[in-house]
Amino acid sequence: MRRRIAIVGGGVSGLVAARTLHAGHDVTVYEAAGAPGGHARTVTVPGGLAVDTGFIVFNERTYPRFAGLLRELGVASQPGDMSFGVSCRRCGIEYSSRGLAGLFARRVQILRPAVHRMAIDVLRFNAWGRRAAARPGDDETIGDLLTAGRFGRDFFRHYLLPMSSAIWSAGAGDAHRLPLRFPNHGLLQVRGQPPWRTVTGGSRRYVEALVRPFGDRLRLRTAVGRIRRHAGGVEVHTAEMGWEPYDDVVIAAHADQALALLEQPADEESAALGAVAYRRNVAVLHTDTRILPRARDAWASWNAQVDDCLDSGANLRMTYHMNRLQRLPEHPTWCVTLNDEARLDPSKIVARHVYDHPVYTTEALRAREAIRTLSGRRRTHYCGAYLGNGFHEDGVRAGLAVGEAIQRGRETS
């Protein structure tokens, strides 16, 4: 039986859900922005190059659903570089993961015992972390590991905290609260990292292919203001169309946005959706190379910058070297910098985008289980990368799960 289904949110989860459902149901996708894709956002820069500013990389091992989706869509990908580096202004350390030349990017670091100790601790953590991640139900956090003194402080200040903050777009304080067993897609590994890839021509290529079969069901620049549920179905309200009736609604938005949309949410919905916090990150695409490390051997694909490693509340600044990540021509140097716009030369800024990322704490991880349980009740389904580990792969999985659940007729009234 065909159903009328509203999908609120045109990011990867909502689009995958729509792709799964559109052939058998009457689907309408509401997206507040002027283009679909969510964090898959590509900018065409002078010279016609396509530069990504949100979702950038994936790999076959830990992104199997997303990689499979690209193959189904016939979208090409190419190898990418995932080197990582840290610069600490207070300590004067600059290094990258690009071999010994990168570790000792500033040659004086050869004489600094702290750098050698950090490198040894990275190797020790690589082995220890795999065992810790395999322990079920272990709620130990990165902060607990620091307190326990298993590894040196330079390892935390100049590797683990910057790397963890970079992976999950978290502040330093939030990184302390990340569970150690939280999956990181191999990014914390020194050895055995899966080969990383980028979408050829930018992530917008897969979005264009994904929406092609149901593009006429996309309502762009149409923000949903409220959702109300009743025994006979659901209603979605927009400024353009007022209240519109549907059999089901899929809320493919952030958890806090989903809660704000619901009229008369159940106590369980309020508790679960309200437990997932978000951090706002401003991504600026630019050509200002002053933001990169002074030592060129320290230039990496991911460049973490810390002013004072002793300040536990200091925010991490990240700059992505897009030429390395996306195999772009060497000149000009294209960078995407998070949360450091004030330091950039305004004349070299090309684009600015705002992204919100979930903050993963032990409480948030428990809440996502509750949200999964609630999904489908009162004809309301939830999907988003926050229901997994916040990566693009998790967005694909969430969209597939909701689409397949509705296809199986699991909706409840």
mmCIF file of C-alpha atoms in Angstrom:
data_model
loop_
_atom_site.group_PDB
_atom_site.id
_atom_site.type_symbol
_atom_site.label_atom_id
_atom_site.label_comp_id
_atom_site.label_asym_id
_atom_site.label_seq_id
_atom_site.Cartn_x
_atom_site.Cartn_y
_atom_site.Cartn_z
ATOM 1 C CA MET A 1 0.000 0.000 0.000
ATOM 2 C CA ARG A 2 1.459 3.371 -1.025
ATOM 3 C CA ARG A 3 1.915 5.828 1.785
ATOM 4 C CA ARG A 4 2.451 9.579 1.845
ATOM 5 C CA ILE A 5 5.781 10.144 3.556
ATOM 6 C CA ALA A 6 7.375 13.457 4.520
ATOM 7 C CA ILE A 7 11.152 13.479 4.882
ATOM 8 C CA VAL A 8 12.424 16.484 6.811
ATOM 9 C CA GLY A 9 16.054 17.137 5.925
ATOM 10 C CA GLY A 10 17.949 16.751 2.661
ATOM 11 C CA GLY A 11 21.286 15.572 4.034
ATOM 12 C CA VAL A 12 22.729 12.147 3.308
ATOM 13 C CA SER A 13 20.342 10.303 5.659
ATOM 14 C CA GLY A 14 17.199 11.920 4.301
ATOM 15 C CA LEU A 15 18.281 11.452 0.692
ATOM 16 C CA VAL A 16 19.151 7.782 1.179
ATOM 17 C CA ALA A 17 15.795 7.225 2.900
ATOM 18 C CA ALA A 18 14.056 8.954 -0.027
ATOM 19 C CA ARG A 19 15.945 6.830 -2.548
ATOM 20 C CA THR A 20 14.888 3.692 -0.691
ATOM 21 C CA LEU A 21 11.217 4.716 -0.504
ATOM 22 C CA HIS A 22 10.367 6.810 -3.549
ATOM 23 C CA ALA A 23 9.507 3.982 -5.945
ATOM 24 C CA GLY A 24 6.863 2.485 -3.668
ATOM 25 C CA HIS A 25 5.540 5.530 -1.836
ATOM 26 C CA ASP A 26 4.672 9.182 -2.373
ATOM 27 C CA VAL A 27 7.708 10.898 -0.878
ATOM 28 C CA THR A 28 8.284 14.614 -0.300
ATOM 29 C CA VAL A 29 11.702 15.841 0.900
ATOM 30 C CA TYR A 30 11.823 19.192 2.703
ATOM 31 C CA GLU A 31 15.175 21.005 2.782
ATOM 32 C CA ALA A 32 15.681 24.455 4.275
ATOM 33 C CA ALA A 33 18.861 25.149 2.273
ATOM 34 C CA GLY A 34 19.064 26.010 -1.398
ATOM 35 C CA ALA A 35 20.710 22.702 -2.326
ATOM 36 C CA PRO A 36 20.512 19.122 -1.041
ATOM 37 C CA GLY A 37 23.439 17.289 0.499
ATOM 38 C CA GLY A 38 23.853 18.606 4.035
ATOM 39 C CA HIS A 39 27.540 18.282 4.898
ATOM 40 C CA ALA A 40 28.308 17.145 1.339
ATOM 41 C CA ARG A 41 29.041 20.640 0.107
ATOM 42 C CA THR A 42 31.333 21.421 -2.818
ATOM 43 C CA VAL A 43 32.514 24.851 -3.974
ATOM 44 C CA THR A 44 33.613 25.622 -7.533
ATOM 45 C CA VAL A 45 36.676 27.840 -7.219
ATOM 46 C CA PRO A 46 38.339 30.036 -9.865
ATOM 47 C CA GLY A 47 39.753 27.764 -12.526
ATOM 48 C CA GLY A 48 36.773 25.424 -12.322
ATOM 49 C CA LEU A 49 38.139 23.138 -9.596
ATOM 50 C CA ALA A 50 35.655 21.487 -7.214
ATOM 51 C CA VAL A 51 36.718 21.773 -3.561
ATOM 52 C CA ASP A 52 34.828 20.076 -0.730
ATOM 53 C CA THR A 53 34.264 21.944 2.532
ATOM 54 C CA GLY A 54 32.320 19.411 4.635
ATOM 55 C CA PHE A 55 32.354 15.687 3.937
ATOM 56 C CA ILE A 56 35.651 14.882 2.217
ATOM 57 C CA VAL A 57 37.047 11.358 2.689
ATOM 58 C CA PHE A 58 35.945 7.745 3.036
ATOM 59 C CA ASN A 59 37.426 4.272 2.787
ATOM 60 C CA GLU A 60 36.162 0.885 1.633
ATOM 61 C CA ARG A 61 36.781 -0.895 4.951
ATOM 62 C CA THR A 62 34.860 1.308 7.371
ATOM 63 C CA TYR A 63 32.471 2.995 4.915
ATOM 64 C CA PRO A 64 31.124 -0.127 3.154
ATOM 65 C CA ARG A 65 27.561 1.181 2.694
ATOM 66 C CA PHE A 66 28.708 4.530 1.361
ATOM 67 C CA ALA A 67 31.288 2.926 -0.928
ATOM 68 C CA GLY A 68 28.605 0.547 -2.185
ATOM 69 C CA LEU A 69 26.258 3.471 -2.793
ATOM 70 C CA LEU A 70 28.877 5.165 -4.972
ATOM 71 C CA ARG A 71 29.240 1.997 -7.022
ATOM 72 C CA GLU A 72 25.459 1.708 -7.444
ATOM 73 C CA LEU A 73 25.300 5.332 -8.564
ATOM 74 C CA GLY A 74 28.266 4.968 -10.915
ATOM 75 C CA VAL A 75 30.165 7.776 -9.168
ATOM 76 C CA ALA A 76 33.963 7.639 -9.391
ATOM 77 C CA SER A 77 36.398 8.088 -6.519
ATOM 78 C CA GLN A 78 40.157 8.509 -6.254
ATOM 79 C CA PRO A 79 42.899 7.931 -3.663
ATOM 80 C CA GLY A 80 43.314 10.641 -1.043
ATOM 81 C CA ASP A 81 46.059 11.500 1.437
ATOM 82 C CA MET A 82 45.252 11.376 5.173
ATOM 83 C CA SER A 83 48.433 12.633 6.791
ATOM 84 C CA PHE A 84 48.041 14.438 10.125
ATOM 85 C CA GLY A 85 50.094 17.157 11.790
ATOM 86 C CA VAL A 86 50.117 19.299 14.927
ATOM 87 C CA SER A 87 51.564 22.724 15.642
ATOM 88 C CA CYS A 88 51.796 24.005 19.218
ATOM 89 C CA ARG A 89 52.602 27.681 19.497
ATOM 90 C CA ARG A 90 53.484 27.459 23.189
ATOM 91 C CA CYS A 91 55.973 24.605 22.795
ATOM 92 C CA GLY A 92 57.179 25.455 19.315
ATOM 93 C CA ILE A 93 56.508 21.910 18.133
ATOM 94 C CA GLU A 94 55.539 21.290 14.517
ATOM 95 C CA TYR A 95 55.262 17.795 13.141
ATOM 96 C CA SER A 96 53.374 15.672 10.629
ATOM 97 C CA SER A 97 52.852 11.951 10.123
ATOM 98 C CA ARG A 98 54.791 12.061 6.840
ATOM 99 C CA GLY A 99 57.735 9.936 7.982
ATOM 100 C CA LEU A 100 60.823 11.010 9.927
ATOM 101 C CA ALA A 101 61.109 14.249 7.964
ATOM 102 C CA GLY A 102 57.600 15.092 9.140
ATOM 103 C CA LEU A 103 58.197 14.073 12.772
ATOM 104 C CA PHE A 104 61.307 16.252 12.885
ATOM 105 C CA ALA A 105 59.933 18.974 10.611
ATOM 106 C CA ARG A 106 61.788 21.443 12.787
ATOM 107 C CA ARG A 107 65.226 19.874 12.995
ATOM 108 C CA VAL A 108 65.727 21.051 16.571
ATOM 109 C CA GLN A 109 63.043 18.528 17.562
ATOM 110 C CA ILE A 110 65.598 15.739 17.038
ATOM 111 C CA LEU A 111 67.172 16.972 20.283
ATOM 112 C CA ARG A 112 63.900 17.164 22.240
ATOM 113 C CA PRO A 113 63.255 14.037 24.359
ATOM 114 C CA ALA A 114 59.557 14.963 24.616
ATOM 115 C CA VAL A 115 59.122 14.434 20.874
ATOM 116 C CA HIS A 116 60.748 10.990 21.051
ATOM 117 C CA ARG A 117 58.601 10.020 24.060
ATOM 118 C CA MET A 118 55.469 11.160 22.239
ATOM 119 C CA ALA A 119 56.342 9.049 19.181
ATOM 120 C CA ILE A 120 56.897 5.974 21.362
ATOM 121 C CA ASP A 121 53.596 6.564 23.176
ATOM 122 C CA VAL A 122 51.772 6.819 19.858
ATOM 123 C CA LEU A 123 52.995 3.319 18.974
ATOM 124 C CA ARG A 124 52.097 2.014 22.455
ATOM 125 C CA PHE A 125 48.632 3.559 22.276
ATOM 126 C CA ASN A 126 48.025 2.069 18.853
ATOM 127 C CA ALA A 127 48.368 -1.430 20.316
ATOM 128 C CA TRP A 128 46.630 -0.658 23.625
ATOM 129 C CA GLY A 129 43.737 1.212 22.012
ATOM 130 C CA ARG A 130 42.685 -1.759 19.899
ATOM 131 C CA ARG A 131 42.358 -3.891 23.035
ATOM 132 C CA ALA A 132 40.456 -1.155 24.902
ATOM 133 C CA ALA A 133 38.017 -0.636 22.036
ATOM 134 C CA ALA A 134 37.161 -4.338 22.073
ATOM 135 C CA ARG A 135 36.010 -4.315 25.709
ATOM 136 C CA PRO A 136 32.183 -4.210 25.675
ATOM 137 C CA GLY A 137 30.492 -1.777 28.011
ATOM 138 C CA ASP A 138 33.730 -0.009 28.978
ATOM 139 C CA ASP A 139 32.913 3.671 29.541
ATOM 140 C CA GLU A 140 36.498 4.858 30.097
ATOM 141 C CA THR A 141 37.092 8.229 28.450
ATOM 142 C CA ILE A 142 40.145 9.928 27.008
ATOM 143 C CA GLY A 143 40.183 12.120 30.124
ATOM 144 C CA ASP A 144 40.232 9.017 32.346
ATOM 145 C CA LEU A 145 43.203 7.701 30.405
ATOM 146 C CA LEU A 146 45.048 10.966 30.994
ATOM 147 C CA THR A 147 44.278 10.886 34.722
ATOM 148 C CA ALA A 148 45.431 7.276 35.012
ATOM 149 C CA GLY A 149 48.867 8.269 33.721
ATOM 150 C CA ARG A 150 49.285 5.352 31.322
ATOM 151 C CA PHE A 151 50.817 7.643 28.717
ATOM 152 C CA GLY A 152 52.898 10.800 28.806
ATOM 153 C CA ARG A 153 51.369 14.265 28.848
ATOM 154 C CA ASP A 154 53.089 15.282 25.622
ATOM 155 C CA PHE A 155 51.314 12.387 23.913
ATOM 156 C CA PHE A 156 47.963 13.754 25.093
ATOM 157 C CA ARG A 157 48.704 17.405 24.395
ATOM 158 C CA HIS A 158 50.328 17.001 21.018
ATOM 159 C CA TYR A 159 48.671 13.883 19.602
ATOM 160 C CA LEU A 160 45.623 12.261 21.183
ATOM 161 C CA LEU A 161 43.592 15.347 22.107
ATOM 162 C CA PRO A 162 44.272 17.209 18.825
ATOM 163 C CA MET A 163 43.610 14.078 16.771
ATOM 164 C CA SER A 164 40.408 13.208 18.647
ATOM 165 C CA SER A 165 39.186 16.792 18.416
ATOM 166 C CA ALA A 166 39.871 16.756 14.689
ATOM 167 C CA ILE A 167 38.098 13.451 14.013
ATOM 168 C CA TRP A 168 34.892 14.465 15.758
ATOM 169 C CA SER A 169 35.104 18.253 15.297
ATOM 170 C CA ALA A 170 35.097 18.608 19.074
ATOM 171 C CA GLY A 171 36.521 21.199 21.436
ATOM 172 C CA ALA A 172 39.335 20.197 23.780
ATOM 173 C CA GLY A 173 36.934 19.842 26.711
ATOM 174 C CA ASP A 174 34.597 17.676 24.656
ATOM 175 C CA ALA A 175 37.498 15.501 23.499
ATOM 176 C CA HIS A 176 38.320 14.692 27.137
ATOM 177 C CA ARG A 177 34.843 13.158 27.455
ATOM 178 C CA LEU A 178 35.012 10.955 24.351
ATOM 179 C CA PRO A 179 34.731 7.239 25.214
ATOM 180 C CA LEU A 180 37.928 5.372 24.360
ATOM 181 C CA ARG A 181 35.956 2.522 22.785
ATOM 182 C CA PHE A 182 34.363 4.961 20.357
ATOM 183 C CA PRO A 183 35.110 3.909 16.747
ATOM 184 C CA ASN A 184 37.492 6.185 14.856
ATOM 185 C CA HIS A 185 37.571 4.487 11.424
ATOM 186 C CA GLY A 186 41.260 3.726 11.762
ATOM 187 C CA LEU A 187 42.281 7.364 12.048
ATOM 188 C CA LEU A 188 44.069 6.854 15.380
ATOM 189 C CA GLN A 189 46.077 3.966 13.965
ATOM 190 C CA VAL A 190 49.673 4.478 12.911
ATOM 191 C CA ARG A 191 49.885 1.162 11.095
ATOM 192 C CA GLY A 192 47.221 -0.590 9.059
ATOM 193 C CA GLN A 193 45.150 2.443 8.130
ATOM 194 C CA PRO A 194 42.716 1.664 5.314
ATOM 195 C CA PRO A 195 43.379 3.475 2.019
ATOM 196 C CA TRP A 196 41.405 6.713 2.006
ATOM 197 C CA ARG A 197 39.515 8.055 -0.998
ATOM 198 C CA THR A 198 37.669 11.181 -2.119
ATOM 199 C CA VAL A 199 34.782 11.555 -4.555
ATOM 200 C CA THR A 200 36.148 12.558 -7.960
ATOM 201 C CA GLY A 201 34.844 16.011 -8.804
ATOM 202 C CA GLY A 202 33.714 16.652 -5.230
ATOM 203 C CA SER A 203 31.038 15.152 -2.998
ATOM 204 C CA ARG A 204 28.314 16.999 -4.891
ATOM 205 C CA ARG A 205 28.744 14.427 -7.673
ATOM 206 C CA TYR A 206 27.239 11.682 -5.576
ATOM 207 C CA VAL A 207 24.454 13.981 -4.318
ATOM 208 C CA GLU A 208 23.497 14.853 -7.897
ATOM 209 C CA ALA A 209 23.328 11.172 -8.836
ATOM 210 C CA LEU A 210 21.480 10.231 -5.653
ATOM 211 C CA VAL A 211 18.600 12.698 -6.095
ATOM 212 C CA ARG A 212 18.168 12.211 -9.848
ATOM 213 C CA PRO A 213 15.298 9.655 -9.607
ATOM 214 C CA PHE A 214 13.224 11.771 -7.202
ATOM 215 C CA GLY A 215 14.438 15.308 -7.867
ATOM 216 C CA ASP A 216 10.899 16.491 -8.573
ATOM 217 C CA ARG A 217 9.983 15.559 -4.978
ATOM 218 C CA LEU A 218 12.584 17.885 -3.448
ATOM 219 C CA ARG A 219 11.331 21.115 -1.900
ATOM 220 C CA LEU A 220 14.380 23.319 -1.479
ATOM 221 C CA ARG A 221 14.392 26.504 0.592
ATOM 222 C CA THR A 222 11.372 25.105 2.419
ATOM 223 C CA ALA A 223 11.928 24.936 6.163
ATOM 224 C CA VAL A 224 9.589 22.820 8.267
ATOM 225 C CA GLY A 225 8.456 24.728 11.345
ATOM 226 C CA ARG A 226 6.311 22.215 13.247
ATOM 227 C CA ILE A 227 5.246 18.572 13.172
ATOM 228 C CA ARG A 228 2.156 17.283 14.913
ATOM 229 C CA ARG A 229 0.994 13.695 15.300
ATOM 230 C CA HIS A 230 -2.494 12.266 15.789
ATOM 231 C CA ALA A 231 -4.239 8.916 15.488
ATOM 232 C CA GLY A 232 -4.832 9.253 11.753
ATOM 233 C CA GLY A 233 -1.360 10.339 10.700
ATOM 234 C CA VAL A 234 0.991 13.309 10.914
ATOM 235 C CA GLU A 235 0.991 16.896 9.684
ATOM 236 C CA VAL A 236 3.951 18.999 8.604
ATOM 237 C CA HIS A 237 3.849 22.800 8.686
ATOM 238 C CA THR A 238 5.800 25.171 6.434
ATOM 239 C CA ALA A 239 5.397 28.896 5.859
ATOM 240 C CA GLU A 240 4.825 28.245 2.162
ATOM 241 C CA MET A 241 2.142 25.544 2.345
ATOM 242 C CA GLY A 242 0.747 25.614 5.873
ATOM 243 C CA TRP A 243 -0.224 22.226 7.333
ATOM 244 C CA GLU A 244 0.112 19.212 5.001
ATOM 245 C CA PRO A 245 -1.062 15.674 5.916
ATOM 246 C CA TYR A 246 1.097 12.546 5.662
ATOM 247 C CA ASP A 247 0.946 8.949 6.784
ATOM 248 C CA ASP A 248 4.488 9.060 8.187
ATOM 249 C CA VAL A 249 7.259 11.545 8.818
ATOM 250 C CA VAL A 250 10.981 10.810 8.702
ATOM 251 C CA ILE A 251 12.944 13.437 10.621
ATOM 252 C CA ALA A 252 16.387 13.387 9.020
ATOM 253 C CA ALA A 253 17.646 16.362 11.013
ATOM 254 C CA HIS A 254 19.895 16.770 14.033
ATOM 255 C CA ALA A 255 18.519 15.467 17.321
ATOM 256 C CA ASP A 256 18.019 18.927 18.824
ATOM 257 C CA GLN A 257 16.296 20.120 15.647
ATOM 258 C CA ALA A 258 14.014 17.077 15.674
ATOM 259 C CA LEU A 259 12.935 17.801 19.239
ATOM 260 C CA ALA A 260 12.247 21.465 18.434
ATOM 261 C CA LEU A 261 9.955 20.450 15.555
ATOM 262 C CA LEU A 262 7.706 18.125 17.551
ATOM 263 C CA GLU A 263 4.472 19.387 19.014
ATOM 264 C CA GLN A 264 3.785 17.685 22.339
ATOM 265 C CA PRO A 265 6.784 15.352 22.347
ATOM 266 C CA ALA A 266 6.557 12.381 24.679
ATOM 267 C CA ASP A 267 8.749 12.475 27.782
ATOM 268 C CA GLU A 268 10.911 9.729 26.312
ATOM 269 C CA GLU A 269 11.401 11.742 23.115
ATOM 270 C CA SER A 270 12.366 14.862 25.054
ATOM 271 C CA ALA A 271 14.851 12.980 27.218
ATOM 272 C CA ALA A 272 16.526 11.061 24.402
ATOM 273 C CA LEU A 273 16.651 13.760 21.727
ATOM 274 C CA GLY A 274 17.626 16.395 24.275
ATOM 275 C CA ALA A 275 20.638 14.391 25.452
ATOM 276 C CA VAL A 276 22.557 14.861 22.192
ATOM 277 C CA ALA A 277 24.422 18.177 22.174
ATOM 278 C CA TYR A 278 26.025 19.819 19.153
ATOM 279 C CA ARG A 279 29.073 21.942 18.505
ATOM 280 C CA ARG A 280 29.060 24.616 15.815
ATOM 281 C CA ASN A 281 32.033 24.796 13.452
ATOM 282 C CA VAL A 282 32.645 27.531 10.889
ATOM 283 C CA ALA A 283 34.491 26.224 7.824
ATOM 284 C CA VAL A 284 36.253 28.789 5.633
ATOM 285 C CA LEU A 285 37.650 27.963 2.191
ATOM 286 C CA HIS A 286 40.654 30.170 1.422
ATOM 287 C CA THR A 287 44.168 30.443 -0.030
ATOM 288 C CA ASP A 288 45.951 32.027 2.969
ATOM 289 C CA THR A 289 48.945 29.725 3.548
ATOM 290 C CA ARG A 290 50.073 31.704 6.608
ATOM 291 C CA ILE A 291 47.679 29.506 8.581
ATOM 292 C CA LEU A 292 49.743 26.391 7.779
ATOM 293 C CA PRO A 293 52.827 25.358 9.803
ATOM 294 C CA ARG A 294 56.001 27.352 9.220
ATOM 295 C CA ALA A 295 57.991 24.196 8.446
ATOM 296 C CA ARG A 296 56.786 22.797 5.122
ATOM 297 C CA ASP A 297 57.632 19.230 6.192
ATOM 298 C CA ALA A 298 54.919 19.678 8.829
ATOM 299 C CA TRP A 299 52.280 20.418 6.183
ATOM 300 C CA ALA A 300 49.781 17.574 6.249
ATOM 301 C CA SER A 301 46.294 16.932 4.945
ATOM 302 C CA TRP A 302 44.928 17.569 8.448
ATOM 303 C CA ASN A 303 46.733 20.342 10.323
ATOM 304 C CA ALA A 304 45.767 20.819 13.975
ATOM 305 C CA GLN A 305 46.879 24.048 15.630
ATOM 306 C CA VAL A 306 47.019 24.702 19.368
ATOM 307 C CA ASP A 307 48.005 28.001 20.955
ATOM 308 C CA ASP A 308 48.600 26.684 24.479
ATOM 309 C CA CYS A 309 48.628 22.942 25.105
ATOM 310 C CA LEU A 310 48.438 23.547 28.873
ATOM 311 C CA ASP A 311 45.049 25.240 28.543
ATOM 312 C CA SER A 312 42.545 22.375 28.754
ATOM 313 C CA GLY A 313 39.738 24.651 27.570
ATOM 314 C CA ALA A 314 41.508 25.992 24.503
ATOM 315 C CA ASN A 315 39.756 25.341 21.224
ATOM 316 C CA LEU A 316 41.500 23.402 18.517
ATOM 317 C CA ARG A 317 41.889 25.039 15.129
ATOM 318 C CA MET A 318 41.954 22.762 12.113
ATOM 319 C CA THR A 319 43.140 23.467 8.588
ATOM 320 C CA TYR A 320 42.642 20.924 5.826
ATOM 321 C CA HIS A 321 45.136 21.074 2.954
ATOM 322 C CA MET A 322 42.696 20.360 0.144
ATOM 323 C CA ASN A 323 45.335 19.996 -2.584
ATOM 324 C CA ARG A 324 46.709 16.965 -0.733
ATOM 325 C CA LEU A 325 43.312 15.568 0.234
ATOM 326 C CA GLN A 326 41.659 15.868 -3.176
ATOM 327 C CA ARG A 327 44.704 15.553 -5.444
ATOM 328 C CA LEU A 328 44.263 19.075 -6.767
ATOM 329 C CA PRO A 329 46.977 20.868 -8.770
ATOM 330 C CA GLU A 330 49.752 22.168 -6.518
ATOM 331 C CA HIS A 331 48.994 25.867 -7.034
ATOM 332 C CA PRO A 332 47.231 27.733 -5.636
ATOM 333 C CA THR A 333 47.112 26.154 -2.180
ATOM 334 C CA TRP A 334 43.486 25.556 -1.198
ATOM 335 C CA CYS A 335 42.704 25.300 2.503
ATOM 336 C CA VAL A 336 39.593 24.760 4.599
ATOM 337 C CA THR A 337 40.025 26.163 8.102
ATOM 338 C CA LEU A 338 37.678 25.570 11.027
ATOM 339 C CA ASN A 339 36.947 28.188 13.682
ATOM 340 C CA ASP A 340 39.815 30.552 12.905
ATOM 341 C CA GLU A 341 38.385 33.053 10.436
ATOM 342 C CA ALA A 342 39.758 36.075 12.308
ATOM 343 C CA ARG A 343 43.357 35.097 11.474
ATOM 344 C CA LEU A 344 42.727 34.867 7.741
ATOM 345 C CA ASP A 345 43.355 37.527 5.117
ATOM 346 C CA PRO A 346 39.795 38.520 4.068
ATOM 347 C CA SER A 347 40.934 39.002 0.468
ATOM 348 C CA LYS A 348 41.860 35.307 0.286
ATOM 349 C CA ILE A 349 38.555 33.931 1.588
ATOM 350 C CA VAL A 350 36.452 32.201 -1.076
ATOM 351 C CA ALA A 351 33.549 30.670 0.861
ATOM 352 C CA ARG A 352 32.221 30.228 4.387
ATOM 353 C CA HIS A 353 29.948 27.452 5.666
ATOM 354 C CA VAL A 354 28.598 26.539 9.101
ATOM 355 C CA TYR A 355 28.389 22.897 10.190
ATOM 356 C CA ASP A 356 27.012 21.488 13.443
ATOM 357 C CA HIS A 357 28.524 18.235 14.729
ATOM 358 C CA PRO A 358 27.231 15.985 17.531
ATOM 359 C CA VAL A 359 29.237 15.930 20.745
ATOM 360 C CA TYR A 360 29.767 12.309 21.720
ATOM 361 C CA THR A 361 29.727 11.659 25.438
ATOM 362 C CA THR A 362 28.809 8.485 27.289
ATOM 363 C CA GLU A 363 25.363 10.013 27.896
ATOM 364 C CA ALA A 364 24.882 10.801 24.213
ATOM 365 C CA LEU A 365 25.809 7.257 23.238
ATOM 366 C CA ARG A 366 23.157 5.904 25.598
ATOM 367 C CA ALA A 367 20.612 8.371 24.191
ATOM 368 C CA ARG A 368 21.114 7.201 20.622
ATOM 369 C CA GLU A 369 20.024 3.705 21.650
ATOM 370 C CA ALA A 370 16.839 5.168 23.120
ATOM 371 C CA ILE A 371 16.183 7.166 19.932
ATOM 372 C CA ARG A 372 16.536 4.032 17.821
ATOM 373 C CA THR A 373 13.915 2.376 20.035
ATOM 374 C CA LEU A 374 11.555 5.345 19.668
ATOM 375 C CA SER A 375 11.890 5.478 15.887
ATOM 376 C CA GLY A 376 8.654 4.343 14.253
ATOM 377 C CA ARG A 377 6.375 5.181 17.158
ATOM 378 C CA ARG A 378 3.564 7.638 16.513
ATOM 379 C CA ARG A 379 4.362 7.395 12.784
ATOM 380 C CA THR A 380 7.604 9.299 13.448
ATOM 381 C CA HIS A 381 10.969 7.961 12.310
ATOM 382 C CA TYR A 382 14.392 9.361 13.152
ATOM 383 C CA CYS A 383 17.531 9.088 11.090
ATOM 384 C CA GLY A 384 20.861 10.840 10.983
ATOM 385 C CA ALA A 385 24.573 10.203 11.363
ATOM 386 C CA TYR A 386 24.221 11.027 15.083
ATOM 387 C CA LEU A 387 22.487 7.638 15.507
ATOM 388 C CA GLY A 388 25.808 6.030 14.638
ATOM 389 C CA ASN A 389 29.227 7.541 15.163
ATOM 390 C CA GLY A 390 28.733 10.807 13.310
ATOM 391 C CA PHE A 391 30.449 9.813 10.073
ATOM 392 C CA HIS A 392 28.985 9.878 6.568
ATOM 393 C CA GLU A 393 28.768 6.097 6.635
ATOM 394 C CA ASP A 394 26.474 6.347 9.649
ATOM 395 C CA GLY A 395 24.225 8.746 7.783
ATOM 396 C CA VAL A 396 23.870 6.245 4.939
ATOM 397 C CA ARG A 397 23.160 3.403 7.374
ATOM 398 C CA ALA A 398 20.518 5.432 9.210
ATOM 399 C CA GLY A 399 18.728 6.371 5.988
ATOM 400 C CA LEU A 400 18.730 2.770 4.805
ATOM 401 C CA ALA A 401 17.468 1.499 8.173
ATOM 402 C CA VAL A 402 14.493 3.863 8.229
ATOM 403 C CA GLY A 403 13.629 3.249 4.594
ATOM 404 C CA GLU A 404 13.782 -0.510 5.001
ATOM 405 C CA ALA A 405 11.752 -0.400 8.242
ATOM 406 C CA ILE A 406 8.941 1.495 6.527
ATOM 407 C CA GLN A 407 9.125 -0.833 3.533
ATOM 408 C CA ARG A 408 8.624 -3.776 5.873
ATOM 409 C CA GLY A 409 5.514 -2.096 7.251
ATOM 410 C CA ARG A 410 6.857 -1.482 10.734
ATOM 411 C CA GLU A 411 5.228 1.893 11.171
ATOM 412 C CA THR A 412 3.092 2.134 14.311
ATOM 413 C CA SER A 413 0.329 4.561 15.143
#
